[in-house]
Amino acid sequence: MDRSAPGPAFSGERALARVGELLADYPRALGDPARGATIERLAGDLRAAGAETVERLEHTGADPWTGRSFAMTTLLGHVRPDAPRRFVLASHFDTRPWAESDPDAQRRERPIPGANDGTSGVAVLLELAPLLAAQLPSRVGFTVILFDGEELGRPGGGDL
């Protein structure tokens, strides 16, 4: 690899703009009826970021307080899946379906947008992946994992 001619640099400004896009256009709270479309868009974003294949791991989880079940989909975007050297970059994309600790009791059942949690990590990975794909040697591949279900649970609600 020629270190004298570096490729494009990571842009915090682009990542922050993507945070805004994800917050505005990608509903990700568990139980949100628009999540299916969001998962499809995230799979497309992984492909646009350089993933040759995107694997979907379907699973379910239950709220430990209510027992309500949630369908979830973890996405794995594989860049150079046959490369002999590989690594993983990961974040969760889901956001809290409820704000149980909000001081205003009337807002406790509303979802939390998750700008600095389930959103910022995804934005950074989607900005970083194409840069890595362009600059890493061909013998190095990686998988970007976008976990679903990290936000399922409540404080004191049992082991998850």
mmCIF file of C-alpha atoms in Angstrom:
data_model
loop_
_atom_site.group_PDB
_atom_site.id
_atom_site.type_symbol
_atom_site.label_atom_id
_atom_site.label_comp_id
_atom_site.label_asym_id
_atom_site.label_seq_id
_atom_site.Cartn_x
_atom_site.Cartn_y
_atom_site.Cartn_z
ATOM 1 C CA MET A 1 0.000 0.000 0.000
ATOM 2 C CA ASP A 2 1.382 3.398 -0.978
ATOM 3 C CA ARG A 3 1.376 5.498 2.209
ATOM 4 C CA SER A 4 2.447 8.631 0.313
ATOM 5 C CA ALA A 5 -0.974 9.020 -1.307
ATOM 6 C CA PRO A 6 -3.591 8.575 1.414
ATOM 7 C CA GLY A 7 -7.191 8.096 0.432
ATOM 8 C CA PRO A 8 -10.084 10.244 1.561
ATOM 9 C CA ALA A 9 -10.116 11.174 5.223
ATOM 10 C CA PHE A 10 -12.885 10.528 7.695
ATOM 11 C CA SER A 11 -15.222 13.502 7.990
ATOM 12 C CA GLY A 12 -16.832 14.184 11.325
ATOM 13 C CA GLU A 13 -19.066 16.690 9.556
ATOM 14 C CA ARG A 14 -20.401 13.996 7.197
ATOM 15 C CA ALA A 15 -20.916 11.631 10.133
ATOM 16 C CA LEU A 16 -22.821 14.305 12.050
ATOM 17 C CA ALA A 17 -24.974 15.033 8.995
ATOM 18 C CA ARG A 18 -25.728 11.305 8.802
ATOM 19 C CA VAL A 19 -26.799 11.376 12.475
ATOM 20 C CA GLY A 20 -29.376 14.006 11.519
ATOM 21 C CA GLU A 21 -30.557 11.911 8.572
ATOM 22 C CA LEU A 22 -30.863 8.781 10.700
ATOM 23 C CA LEU A 23 -32.825 10.652 13.358
ATOM 24 C CA ALA A 24 -35.185 12.222 10.833
ATOM 25 C CA ASP A 25 -35.763 9.358 8.415
ATOM 26 C CA TYR A 26 -34.977 6.040 10.118
ATOM 27 C CA PRO A 27 -37.407 5.060 12.919
ATOM 28 C CA ARG A 28 -35.534 2.464 14.990
ATOM 29 C CA ALA A 29 -37.394 2.085 18.297
ATOM 30 C CA LEU A 30 -38.365 -1.485 19.057
ATOM 31 C CA GLY A 31 -42.019 -1.998 18.184
ATOM 32 C CA ASP A 32 -42.187 0.904 15.709
ATOM 33 C CA PRO A 33 -44.215 -0.256 12.675
ATOM 34 C CA ALA A 34 -41.784 1.535 10.307
ATOM 35 C CA ARG A 35 -38.756 -0.442 11.516
ATOM 36 C CA GLY A 36 -38.965 -2.925 8.622
ATOM 37 C CA ALA A 37 -38.380 -0.148 6.103
ATOM 38 C CA THR A 38 -35.570 1.224 8.257
ATOM 39 C CA ILE A 39 -33.848 -2.162 8.359
ATOM 40 C CA GLU A 40 -34.077 -2.377 4.563
ATOM 41 C CA ARG A 41 -32.580 1.113 4.255
ATOM 42 C CA LEU A 42 -29.759 0.221 6.644
ATOM 43 C CA ALA A 43 -29.033 -2.910 4.591
ATOM 44 C CA GLY A 44 -28.853 -0.679 1.506
ATOM 45 C CA ASP A 45 -26.567 1.722 3.364
ATOM 46 C CA LEU A 46 -24.235 -1.181 4.175
ATOM 47 C CA ARG A 47 -24.139 -2.171 0.510
ATOM 48 C CA ALA A 48 -23.468 1.466 -0.486
ATOM 49 C CA ALA A 49 -20.638 1.528 2.071
ATOM 50 C CA GLY A 50 -18.930 -1.414 0.337
ATOM 51 C CA ALA A 51 -20.544 -4.576 1.702
ATOM 52 C CA GLU A 52 -20.575 -7.289 -0.952
ATOM 53 C CA THR A 53 -23.169 -9.237 0.992
ATOM 54 C CA VAL A 54 -25.555 -8.293 3.779
ATOM 55 C CA GLU A 55 -26.692 -11.056 6.078
ATOM 56 C CA ARG A 56 -29.826 -10.755 8.213
ATOM 57 C CA LEU A 57 -30.061 -12.536 11.551
ATOM 58 C CA GLU A 58 -33.691 -12.640 12.634
ATOM 59 C CA HIS A 59 -34.317 -13.049 16.361
ATOM 60 C CA THR A 60 -36.788 -12.095 19.074
ATOM 61 C CA GLY A 61 -36.582 -10.743 22.568
ATOM 62 C CA ALA A 62 -39.034 -9.947 25.331
ATOM 63 C CA ASP A 63 -39.442 -6.963 27.611
ATOM 64 C CA PRO A 64 -38.507 -8.376 31.053
ATOM 65 C CA TRP A 65 -41.232 -6.309 32.765
ATOM 66 C CA THR A 66 -44.183 -6.966 30.483
ATOM 67 C CA GLY A 67 -43.179 -10.053 28.526
ATOM 68 C CA ARG A 68 -44.022 -8.256 25.271
ATOM 69 C CA SER A 69 -42.110 -9.878 22.436
ATOM 70 C CA PHE A 70 -40.218 -7.909 19.793
ATOM 71 C CA ALA A 71 -39.026 -9.110 16.386
ATOM 72 C CA MET A 72 -35.472 -7.980 15.680
ATOM 73 C CA THR A 73 -33.009 -8.122 12.806
ATOM 74 C CA THR A 74 -29.254 -7.840 13.223
ATOM 75 C CA LEU A 75 -27.452 -6.892 10.000
ATOM 76 C CA LEU A 76 -23.972 -8.078 8.992
ATOM 77 C CA GLY A 77 -22.373 -6.285 6.047
ATOM 78 C CA HIS A 78 -19.396 -8.267 4.727
ATOM 79 C CA VAL A 79 -16.640 -6.369 2.896
ATOM 80 C CA ARG A 80 -14.280 -8.755 1.095
ATOM 81 C CA PRO A 81 -15.795 -11.799 2.803
ATOM 82 C CA ASP A 82 -13.172 -14.157 1.358
ATOM 83 C CA ALA A 83 -10.163 -12.130 2.524
ATOM 84 C CA PRO A 84 -7.761 -14.161 4.702
ATOM 85 C CA ARG A 85 -7.493 -11.392 7.312
ATOM 86 C CA ARG A 86 -10.675 -9.940 8.768
ATOM 87 C CA PHE A 87 -11.963 -7.764 11.564
ATOM 88 C CA VAL A 88 -15.322 -6.581 12.879
ATOM 89 C CA LEU A 89 -16.764 -3.103 13.408
ATOM 90 C CA ALA A 90 -20.020 -3.047 15.345
ATOM 91 C CA SER A 91 -22.683 -0.863 16.887
ATOM 92 C CA HIS A 92 -26.328 -1.265 17.719
ATOM 93 C CA PHE A 93 -28.921 0.587 15.665
ATOM 94 C CA ASP A 94 -32.057 0.187 17.769
ATOM 95 C CA THR A 95 -33.275 2.897 20.105
ATOM 96 C CA ARG A 96 -35.202 2.760 23.371
ATOM 97 C CA PRO A 97 -38.915 2.096 22.892
ATOM 98 C CA TRP A 98 -39.674 3.868 26.165
ATOM 99 C CA ALA A 99 -38.198 6.569 28.384
ATOM 100 C CA GLU A 100 -38.877 4.908 31.735
ATOM 101 C CA SER A 101 -36.572 7.304 33.612
ATOM 102 C CA ASP A 102 -37.966 10.547 32.189
ATOM 103 C CA PRO A 103 -38.850 12.940 35.031
ATOM 104 C CA ASP A 104 -42.135 13.668 33.223
ATOM 105 C CA ALA A 105 -44.292 10.586 33.820
ATOM 106 C CA GLN A 106 -46.402 11.397 30.744
ATOM 107 C CA ARG A 107 -43.357 10.878 28.471
ATOM 108 C CA ARG A 108 -42.169 7.573 29.925
ATOM 109 C CA GLU A 109 -43.853 5.416 27.299
ATOM 110 C CA ARG A 110 -42.488 7.422 24.347
ATOM 111 C CA PRO A 111 -39.468 6.196 22.416
ATOM 112 C CA ILE A 112 -36.076 7.859 22.845
ATOM 113 C CA PRO A 113 -34.418 9.042 19.589
ATOM 114 C CA GLY A 114 -30.977 7.792 20.689
ATOM 115 C CA ALA A 115 -28.873 10.445 18.927
ATOM 116 C CA ASN A 116 -25.809 9.803 21.068
ATOM 117 C CA ASP A 117 -26.351 6.076 21.388
ATOM 118 C CA GLY A 118 -27.918 3.897 18.689
ATOM 119 C CA THR A 119 -27.517 6.622 16.074
ATOM 120 C CA SER A 120 -24.014 8.050 16.391
ATOM 121 C CA GLY A 121 -22.312 4.647 16.277
ATOM 122 C CA VAL A 122 -24.146 3.689 13.082
ATOM 123 C CA ALA A 123 -23.299 7.046 11.484
ATOM 124 C CA VAL A 124 -19.597 6.637 12.243
ATOM 125 C CA LEU A 125 -19.498 3.068 10.895
ATOM 126 C CA LEU A 126 -21.328 3.989 7.677
ATOM 127 C CA GLU A 127 -18.870 6.826 7.085
ATOM 128 C CA LEU A 128 -15.816 4.759 8.017
ATOM 129 C CA ALA A 129 -16.580 1.549 6.081
ATOM 130 C CA PRO A 130 -16.117 2.875 2.521
ATOM 131 C CA LEU A 131 -12.873 4.595 3.531
ATOM 132 C CA LEU A 132 -11.525 1.345 4.951
ATOM 133 C CA ALA A 133 -12.689 -0.610 1.911
ATOM 134 C CA ALA A 134 -10.833 1.812 -0.365
ATOM 135 C CA GLN A 135 -7.637 1.978 1.654
ATOM 136 C CA LEU A 136 -7.045 -1.465 3.158
ATOM 137 C CA PRO A 137 -5.011 -4.059 1.274
ATOM 138 C CA SER A 138 -7.097 -6.534 -0.724
ATOM 139 C CA ARG A 139 -6.134 -9.353 1.652
ATOM 140 C CA VAL A 140 -7.977 -7.583 4.508
ATOM 141 C CA GLY A 141 -11.738 -7.691 4.817
ATOM 142 C CA PHE A 142 -14.155 -6.796 7.541
ATOM 143 C CA THR A 143 -17.728 -7.128 8.693
ATOM 144 C CA VAL A 144 -19.874 -4.259 9.896
ATOM 145 C CA ILE A 145 -22.444 -5.545 12.379
ATOM 146 C CA LEU A 146 -25.497 -3.463 13.219
ATOM 147 C CA PHE A 147 -26.978 -5.156 16.276
ATOM 148 C CA ASP A 148 -30.688 -5.008 17.008
ATOM 149 C CA GLY A 149 -32.125 -5.444 20.487
ATOM 150 C CA GLU A 150 -29.422 -3.820 22.617
ATOM 151 C CA GLU A 151 -32.024 -1.401 23.973
ATOM 152 C CA LEU A 152 -34.453 -4.103 25.056
ATOM 153 C CA GLY A 153 -34.697 -4.202 28.803
ATOM 154 C CA ARG A 154 -35.277 -1.944 31.732
ATOM 155 C CA PRO A 155 -33.208 -1.156 34.805
ATOM 156 C CA GLY A 156 -33.798 -3.836 37.402
ATOM 157 C CA GLY A 157 -35.787 -5.861 34.879
ATOM 158 C CA GLY A 158 -33.745 -9.028 34.906
ATOM 159 C CA ASP A 159 -30.772 -10.466 33.108
ATOM 160 C CA LEU A 160 -30.581 -9.966 29.360
#
